[in-house]
């Protein structure tokens, strides 16, 4: 099989990352990987052409570790995908809600379904992966035990969906980044564009304020700014940012020039089309 048609993800077949791959790149073959590092390596080494990596969830927030992997992972962001997370309560065929005793899944999935779990009086068991939990339940084949996972996992592992839409919040959505070995910048003016970059600032008063001033004065909208420790040092902080715009557009070009003056180690991770979901969701929230 040509590696040009393979997209890598972390998790077991049927994971939400697998579902995101199939929705965003329906003509590609998905490649499960044990860890996020393995998914990055699959692309770097040419065993896959793309990787699908989750970075944030509308309920749980940032996906751990990936903000560390992105700057030094050797890949470029070429797109984004927003995947609606519809949790399903799965069990072996013939099981009933009344007969369930335990439910297992990833800790985030369990936390996103607390109300339903409480209503059914189930004991929770943490698992490293939603689809892995479904696979384990299929192997146990015990009607007392259930898993929380996707409808794709139910199909792959032959489980029954005892309760669909098991999540507590209807807006449960995960944002994914699509990564490739080479950058793929959209043509200037061809679409709404997101630029993602990381930077560090000197440990002096007002350093961050001065570094970000150029985005305000040039009218560049910053949609995401996060900080995290690097190198195990409490005084050394790296910032991860998403802004609207293309680096070749004058406002963003000037803002990045000013950032470069006040910051250090500025690194662009990707320039890519903004997914329309961003603006559909903003409009919906505005109407609410």
mmCIF file of C-alpha atoms in Angstrom:
data_model
loop_
_atom_site.group_PDB
_atom_site.id
_atom_site.type_symbol
_atom_site.label_atom_id
_atom_site.label_comp_id
_atom_site.label_asym_id
_atom_site.label_seq_id
_atom_site.Cartn_x
_atom_site.Cartn_y
_atom_site.Cartn_z
ATOM 1 C CA UNK A 1 0.000 0.000 0.000
ATOM 2 C CA UNK A 2 1.353 3.423 -0.924
ATOM 3 C CA UNK A 3 2.306 5.460 2.136
ATOM 4 C CA UNK A 4 0.903 8.527 0.374
ATOM 5 C CA UNK A 5 -2.559 7.199 1.195
ATOM 6 C CA UNK A 6 -1.973 6.490 4.908
ATOM 7 C CA UNK A 7 -2.848 8.753 7.846
ATOM 8 C CA UNK A 8 -1.528 7.881 11.321
ATOM 9 C CA UNK A 9 -3.266 8.387 14.669
ATOM 10 C CA UNK A 10 -2.715 7.438 18.308
ATOM 11 C CA UNK A 11 -4.939 4.731 19.709
ATOM 12 C CA UNK A 12 -6.695 1.492 18.840
ATOM 13 C CA UNK A 13 -8.856 1.100 15.725
ATOM 14 C CA UNK A 14 -12.185 2.769 16.459
ATOM 15 C CA UNK A 15 -10.708 5.557 18.609
ATOM 16 C CA UNK A 16 -12.091 9.057 18.134
ATOM 17 C CA UNK A 17 -8.830 9.940 16.387
ATOM 18 C CA UNK A 18 -9.528 7.103 13.944
ATOM 19 C CA UNK A 19 -13.019 8.515 13.383
ATOM 20 C CA UNK A 20 -11.555 12.002 12.849
ATOM 21 C CA UNK A 21 -9.161 10.611 10.222
ATOM 22 C CA UNK A 22 -11.985 8.900 8.362
ATOM 23 C CA UNK A 23 -14.150 12.028 8.401
ATOM 24 C CA UNK A 24 -11.410 14.492 7.430
ATOM 25 C CA UNK A 25 -9.613 12.249 4.900
ATOM 26 C CA UNK A 26 -12.206 9.637 3.821
ATOM 27 C CA UNK A 27 -10.098 8.293 0.931
ATOM 28 C CA UNK A 28 -7.094 7.514 3.147
ATOM 29 C CA UNK A 29 -6.265 4.367 5.121
ATOM 30 C CA UNK A 30 -5.871 4.893 8.864
ATOM 31 C CA UNK A 31 -2.799 3.636 10.772
ATOM 32 C CA UNK A 32 -3.176 3.043 14.543
ATOM 33 C CA UNK A 33 -0.113 3.893 16.654
ATOM 34 C CA UNK A 34 0.591 3.098 20.294
ATOM 35 C CA UNK A 35 1.694 6.626 21.247
ATOM 36 C CA UNK A 36 1.607 10.158 19.869
ATOM 37 C CA UNK A 37 5.386 9.925 19.394
ATOM 38 C CA UNK A 38 4.851 6.839 17.218
ATOM 39 C CA UNK A 39 2.332 8.733 15.050
ATOM 40 C CA UNK A 40 4.853 11.551 14.528
ATOM 41 C CA UNK A 41 7.578 9.022 13.712
ATOM 42 C CA UNK A 42 5.384 7.221 11.176
ATOM 43 C CA UNK A 43 5.164 10.436 9.144
ATOM 44 C CA UNK A 44 8.796 11.460 9.634
ATOM 45 C CA UNK A 45 9.983 8.031 8.521
ATOM 46 C CA UNK A 46 7.693 7.888 5.489
ATOM 47 C CA UNK A 47 5.406 5.074 6.678
ATOM 48 C CA UNK A 48 2.482 7.496 6.555
ATOM 49 C CA UNK A 49 1.973 10.780 4.747
ATOM 50 C CA UNK A 50 -0.161 12.491 7.410
ATOM 51 C CA UNK A 51 -0.879 12.335 11.131
ATOM 52 C CA UNK A 52 -4.056 13.364 12.966
ATOM 53 C CA UNK A 53 -3.270 14.719 16.446
ATOM 54 C CA UNK A 54 -5.803 16.013 19.034
ATOM 55 C CA UNK A 55 -4.820 19.257 20.740
ATOM 56 C CA UNK A 56 -7.866 20.440 22.704
ATOM 57 C CA UNK A 57 -11.360 19.451 23.772
ATOM 58 C CA UNK A 58 -14.291 21.775 24.463
ATOM 59 C CA UNK A 59 -14.813 20.175 27.902
ATOM 60 C CA UNK A 60 -11.438 18.762 29.012
ATOM 61 C CA UNK A 61 -9.230 21.498 27.541
ATOM 62 C CA UNK A 62 -5.697 20.891 26.308
ATOM 63 C CA UNK A 63 -4.649 17.362 25.348
ATOM 64 C CA UNK A 64 -1.574 16.627 27.436
ATOM 65 C CA UNK A 65 1.892 16.208 25.898
ATOM 66 C CA UNK A 66 1.111 17.276 22.343
ATOM 67 C CA UNK A 67 2.096 20.895 22.962
ATOM 68 C CA UNK A 68 5.541 19.511 23.860
ATOM 69 C CA UNK A 69 5.745 17.304 20.767
ATOM 70 C CA UNK A 70 4.679 19.842 18.145
ATOM 71 C CA UNK A 71 7.659 22.260 18.283
ATOM 72 C CA UNK A 72 10.303 19.541 17.969
ATOM 73 C CA UNK A 73 8.350 16.803 16.213
ATOM 74 C CA UNK A 74 9.771 17.606 12.795
ATOM 75 C CA UNK A 75 6.335 17.982 11.174
ATOM 76 C CA UNK A 76 4.246 20.897 9.881
ATOM 77 C CA UNK A 77 0.582 21.678 10.527
ATOM 78 C CA UNK A 78 -1.292 21.712 7.207
ATOM 79 C CA UNK A 79 -4.895 21.655 8.431
ATOM 80 C CA UNK A 80 -7.323 21.398 11.336
ATOM 81 C CA UNK A 81 -10.403 19.266 11.954
ATOM 82 C CA UNK A 82 -13.149 19.573 14.573
ATOM 83 C CA UNK A 83 -14.638 16.228 15.581
ATOM 84 C CA UNK A 84 -17.937 16.038 17.462
ATOM 85 C CA UNK A 85 -17.516 13.461 20.233
ATOM 86 C CA UNK A 86 -20.633 11.303 20.560
ATOM 87 C CA UNK A 87 -20.041 8.828 23.378
ATOM 88 C CA UNK A 88 -21.844 5.493 23.222
ATOM 89 C CA UNK A 89 -22.399 3.083 26.089
ATOM 90 C CA UNK A 90 -21.286 -0.278 24.651
ATOM 91 C CA UNK A 91 -21.666 -3.825 25.936
ATOM 92 C CA UNK A 92 -21.752 -7.379 24.568
ATOM 93 C CA UNK A 93 -24.870 -8.248 22.602
ATOM 94 C CA UNK A 94 -27.639 -9.390 24.911
ATOM 95 C CA UNK A 95 -26.566 -7.106 27.772
ATOM 96 C CA UNK A 96 -29.090 -4.761 29.396
ATOM 97 C CA UNK A 97 -28.758 -1.436 31.194
ATOM 98 C CA UNK A 98 -30.224 -2.985 34.335
ATOM 99 C CA UNK A 99 -27.614 -5.759 34.367
ATOM 100 C CA UNK A 100 -24.541 -3.532 34.094
ATOM 101 C CA UNK A 101 -22.158 -3.228 37.038
ATOM 102 C CA UNK A 102 -19.016 -1.527 35.670
ATOM 103 C CA UNK A 103 -18.024 0.777 32.835
ATOM 104 C CA UNK A 104 -14.501 1.396 31.557
ATOM 105 C CA UNK A 105 -13.024 4.027 29.296
ATOM 106 C CA UNK A 106 -10.409 6.767 29.092
ATOM 107 C CA UNK A 107 -10.592 9.026 32.151
ATOM 108 C CA UNK A 108 -11.722 12.000 30.039
ATOM 109 C CA UNK A 109 -14.580 10.008 28.516
ATOM 110 C CA UNK A 110 -15.655 8.858 31.968
ATOM 111 C CA UNK A 111 -15.609 12.437 33.250
ATOM 112 C CA UNK A 112 -17.685 13.575 30.245
ATOM 113 C CA UNK A 113 -20.405 11.018 31.075
ATOM 114 C CA UNK A 114 -20.653 11.404 34.848
ATOM 115 C CA UNK A 115 -24.395 12.040 34.968
ATOM 116 C CA UNK A 116 -25.281 8.906 33.014
ATOM 117 C CA UNK A 117 -22.822 6.775 34.966
ATOM 118 C CA UNK A 118 -24.267 8.042 38.231
ATOM 119 C CA UNK A 119 -27.851 7.409 37.112
ATOM 120 C CA UNK A 120 -26.998 3.793 36.285
ATOM 121 C CA UNK A 121 -24.979 3.324 39.483
ATOM 122 C CA UNK A 122 -21.935 1.966 37.656
ATOM 123 C CA UNK A 123 -18.442 1.461 39.021
ATOM 124 C CA UNK A 124 -15.868 3.177 36.779
ATOM 125 C CA UNK A 125 -12.589 1.651 35.592
ATOM 126 C CA UNK A 126 -9.973 3.855 33.929
ATOM 127 C CA UNK A 127 -8.498 2.691 30.637
ATOM 128 C CA UNK A 128 -5.744 4.191 28.496
ATOM 129 C CA UNK A 129 -7.945 4.404 25.406
ATOM 130 C CA UNK A 130 -11.686 4.449 24.603
ATOM 131 C CA UNK A 131 -11.386 1.990 21.724
ATOM 132 C CA UNK A 132 -9.022 -0.164 23.787
ATOM 133 C CA UNK A 133 -11.698 -0.343 26.467
ATOM 134 C CA UNK A 134 -14.236 -1.456 23.852
ATOM 135 C CA UNK A 135 -11.841 -4.122 22.596
ATOM 136 C CA UNK A 136 -11.360 -5.364 26.160
ATOM 137 C CA UNK A 137 -15.126 -5.538 26.786
ATOM 138 C CA UNK A 138 -15.583 -7.547 23.589
ATOM 139 C CA UNK A 139 -12.917 -10.002 24.752
ATOM 140 C CA UNK A 140 -14.515 -10.322 28.213
ATOM 141 C CA UNK A 141 -17.943 -10.914 26.668
ATOM 142 C CA UNK A 142 -19.585 -10.411 30.070
ATOM 143 C CA UNK A 143 -22.977 -8.592 30.091
ATOM 144 C CA UNK A 144 -22.137 -6.991 33.465
ATOM 145 C CA UNK A 145 -19.339 -4.890 31.983
ATOM 146 C CA UNK A 146 -19.577 -1.997 29.533
ATOM 147 C CA UNK A 147 -17.347 0.549 27.817
ATOM 148 C CA UNK A 148 -17.732 4.140 26.663
ATOM 149 C CA UNK A 149 -16.448 4.582 23.130
ATOM 150 C CA UNK A 150 -17.464 5.574 19.599
ATOM 151 C CA UNK A 151 -20.033 4.001 17.290
ATOM 152 C CA UNK A 152 -17.076 3.037 15.073
ATOM 153 C CA UNK A 153 -15.624 1.032 17.978
ATOM 154 C CA UNK A 154 -18.995 -0.705 18.416
ATOM 155 C CA UNK A 155 -18.922 -1.689 14.752
ATOM 156 C CA UNK A 156 -15.295 -2.871 14.782
ATOM 157 C CA UNK A 157 -15.566 -4.961 17.967
ATOM 158 C CA UNK A 158 -19.117 -6.263 17.494
ATOM 159 C CA UNK A 159 -20.655 -4.573 20.533
ATOM 160 C CA UNK A 160 -24.205 -3.372 21.102
ATOM 161 C CA UNK A 161 -24.981 0.285 21.751
ATOM 162 C CA UNK A 162 -27.044 0.276 24.936
ATOM 163 C CA UNK A 163 -27.292 4.058 25.130
ATOM 164 C CA UNK A 164 -26.351 6.514 22.377
ATOM 165 C CA UNK A 165 -25.307 10.099 23.065
ATOM 166 C CA UNK A 166 -24.175 9.148 26.563
ATOM 167 C CA UNK A 167 -22.137 12.341 27.086
ATOM 168 C CA UNK A 168 -23.327 15.042 29.509
ATOM 169 C CA UNK A 169 -22.673 18.062 27.220
ATOM 170 C CA UNK A 170 -24.009 18.393 23.685
ATOM 171 C CA UNK A 171 -21.090 20.605 22.587
ATOM 172 C CA UNK A 172 -18.382 17.986 23.286
ATOM 173 C CA UNK A 173 -15.917 18.569 20.429
ATOM 174 C CA UNK A 174 -12.218 17.848 19.927
ATOM 175 C CA UNK A 175 -9.955 19.926 17.720
ATOM 176 C CA UNK A 176 -7.344 17.985 15.753
ATOM 177 C CA UNK A 177 -4.310 19.146 13.786
ATOM 178 C CA UNK A 178 -3.309 17.462 10.527
ATOM 179 C CA UNK A 179 0.474 17.132 10.215
ATOM 180 C CA UNK A 180 2.781 16.441 7.272
ATOM 181 C CA UNK A 181 6.530 16.296 6.578
ATOM 182 C CA UNK A 182 6.453 19.415 4.399
ATOM 183 C CA UNK A 183 4.554 22.680 4.925
ATOM 184 C CA UNK A 184 1.581 23.380 2.664
ATOM 185 C CA UNK A 185 0.801 27.087 2.853
ATOM 186 C CA UNK A 186 -2.512 28.207 1.338
ATOM 187 C CA UNK A 187 -2.214 30.782 -1.421
ATOM 188 C CA UNK A 188 -2.390 34.329 -0.129
ATOM 189 C CA UNK A 189 -6.000 35.535 -0.109
ATOM 190 C CA UNK A 190 -7.427 32.142 -1.071
ATOM 191 C CA UNK A 191 -9.110 31.443 2.287
ATOM 192 C CA UNK A 192 -9.306 32.378 5.950
ATOM 193 C CA UNK A 193 -5.987 31.288 7.393
ATOM 194 C CA UNK A 194 -4.627 30.255 10.793
ATOM 195 C CA UNK A 195 -0.955 30.607 11.716
ATOM 196 C CA UNK A 196 0.345 28.597 14.662
ATOM 197 C CA UNK A 197 3.662 29.383 16.342
ATOM 198 C CA UNK A 198 5.610 29.034 19.576
ATOM 199 C CA UNK A 199 7.899 31.544 21.244
ATOM 200 C CA UNK A 200 9.694 32.367 24.466
ATOM 201 C CA UNK A 201 10.189 35.736 26.099
ATOM 202 C CA UNK A 202 13.006 37.093 28.198
ATOM 203 C CA UNK A 203 12.384 36.816 31.945
ATOM 204 C CA UNK A 204 11.987 40.559 32.515
ATOM 205 C CA UNK A 205 8.982 42.718 33.519
ATOM 206 C CA UNK A 206 6.418 43.371 30.750
ATOM 207 C CA UNK A 207 8.225 41.074 28.283
ATOM 208 C CA UNK A 208 5.018 39.275 27.254
ATOM 209 C CA UNK A 209 3.056 42.529 27.081
ATOM 210 C CA UNK A 210 5.622 44.028 24.701
ATOM 211 C CA UNK A 211 5.913 40.828 22.647
ATOM 212 C CA UNK A 212 2.159 40.721 22.024
ATOM 213 C CA UNK A 213 1.680 44.443 21.470
ATOM 214 C CA UNK A 214 2.250 44.164 17.729
ATOM 215 C CA UNK A 215 -0.766 41.895 17.308
ATOM 216 C CA UNK A 216 -3.034 44.485 18.927
ATOM 217 C CA UNK A 217 -1.642 47.500 17.038
ATOM 218 C CA UNK A 218 -1.840 45.656 13.707
ATOM 219 C CA UNK A 219 -5.359 44.324 14.271
ATOM 220 C CA UNK A 220 -4.419 40.637 14.297
ATOM 221 C CA UNK A 221 -6.862 38.400 16.188
ATOM 222 C CA UNK A 222 -5.192 35.888 18.511
ATOM 223 C CA UNK A 223 -7.550 32.950 19.033
ATOM 224 C CA UNK A 224 -5.331 30.894 21.345
ATOM 225 C CA UNK A 225 -2.468 31.583 23.741
ATOM 226 C CA UNK A 226 -1.154 28.991 26.177
ATOM 227 C CA UNK A 227 1.960 28.794 28.314
ATOM 228 C CA UNK A 228 3.847 25.802 29.648
ATOM 229 C CA UNK A 229 7.112 25.070 31.365
ATOM 230 C CA UNK A 230 10.097 23.868 29.325
ATOM 231 C CA UNK A 231 13.321 22.229 30.435
ATOM 232 C CA UNK A 232 12.007 21.697 33.951
ATOM 233 C CA UNK A 233 12.665 25.330 34.823
ATOM 234 C CA UNK A 234 10.068 27.436 36.613
ATOM 235 C CA UNK A 235 11.514 30.614 35.092
ATOM 236 C CA UNK A 236 11.549 29.316 31.508
ATOM 237 C CA UNK A 237 8.155 29.463 29.816
ATOM 238 C CA UNK A 238 7.157 28.712 26.242
ATOM 239 C CA UNK A 239 4.011 30.120 24.665
ATOM 240 C CA UNK A 240 1.863 28.432 22.024
ATOM 241 C CA UNK A 241 -0.360 30.690 19.907
ATOM 242 C CA UNK A 242 -2.909 30.586 17.089
ATOM 243 C CA UNK A 243 -3.664 33.783 15.181
ATOM 244 C CA UNK A 244 -5.908 34.593 12.245
ATOM 245 C CA UNK A 245 -4.000 35.593 9.160
ATOM 246 C CA UNK A 246 -1.232 34.654 6.730
ATOM 247 C CA UNK A 247 2.414 35.602 7.459
ATOM 248 C CA UNK A 248 2.640 37.221 4.003
ATOM 249 C CA UNK A 249 -0.245 39.580 4.829
ATOM 250 C CA UNK A 250 1.059 42.938 6.003
ATOM 251 C CA UNK A 251 -0.685 43.038 9.439
ATOM 252 C CA UNK A 252 0.583 39.624 10.523
ATOM 253 C CA UNK A 253 4.000 40.176 8.966
ATOM 254 C CA UNK A 254 4.455 43.370 11.004
ATOM 255 C CA UNK A 255 3.131 41.710 14.174
ATOM 256 C CA UNK A 256 5.569 38.803 13.810
ATOM 257 C CA UNK A 257 8.438 41.224 13.204
ATOM 258 C CA UNK A 258 7.627 42.989 16.462
ATOM 259 C CA UNK A 259 7.271 39.670 18.267
ATOM 260 C CA UNK A 260 10.676 38.631 16.976
ATOM 261 C CA UNK A 261 12.200 41.815 18.409
ATOM 262 C CA UNK A 262 10.904 41.256 21.956
ATOM 263 C CA UNK A 263 10.841 37.445 22.062
ATOM 264 C CA UNK A 264 13.270 34.657 21.309
ATOM 265 C CA UNK A 265 13.055 31.318 19.558
ATOM 266 C CA UNK A 266 9.965 32.226 17.525
ATOM 267 C CA UNK A 267 9.009 29.188 15.432
ATOM 268 C CA UNK A 268 6.072 28.875 13.038
ATOM 269 C CA UNK A 269 4.557 25.389 13.272
ATOM 270 C CA UNK A 270 2.053 25.765 10.444
ATOM 271 C CA UNK A 271 0.046 28.040 8.172
ATOM 272 C CA UNK A 272 -3.212 26.396 7.121
ATOM 273 C CA UNK A 273 -6.843 26.995 6.134
ATOM 274 C CA UNK A 274 -9.207 27.791 9.006
ATOM 275 C CA UNK A 275 -11.845 25.086 9.341
ATOM 276 C CA UNK A 276 -15.341 26.571 8.733
ATOM 277 C CA UNK A 277 -16.473 25.012 12.035
ATOM 278 C CA UNK A 278 -14.659 27.853 13.845
ATOM 279 C CA UNK A 279 -17.012 30.477 12.467
ATOM 280 C CA UNK A 280 -20.156 28.359 12.511
ATOM 281 C CA UNK A 281 -19.595 27.732 16.220
ATOM 282 C CA UNK A 282 -18.879 31.417 16.918
ATOM 283 C CA UNK A 283 -22.119 32.378 15.182
ATOM 284 C CA UNK A 284 -24.087 29.786 17.162
ATOM 285 C CA UNK A 285 -22.655 31.020 20.480
ATOM 286 C CA UNK A 286 -23.446 34.613 19.486
ATOM 287 C CA UNK A 287 -27.054 33.688 18.791
ATOM 288 C CA UNK A 288 -27.339 31.945 22.155
#
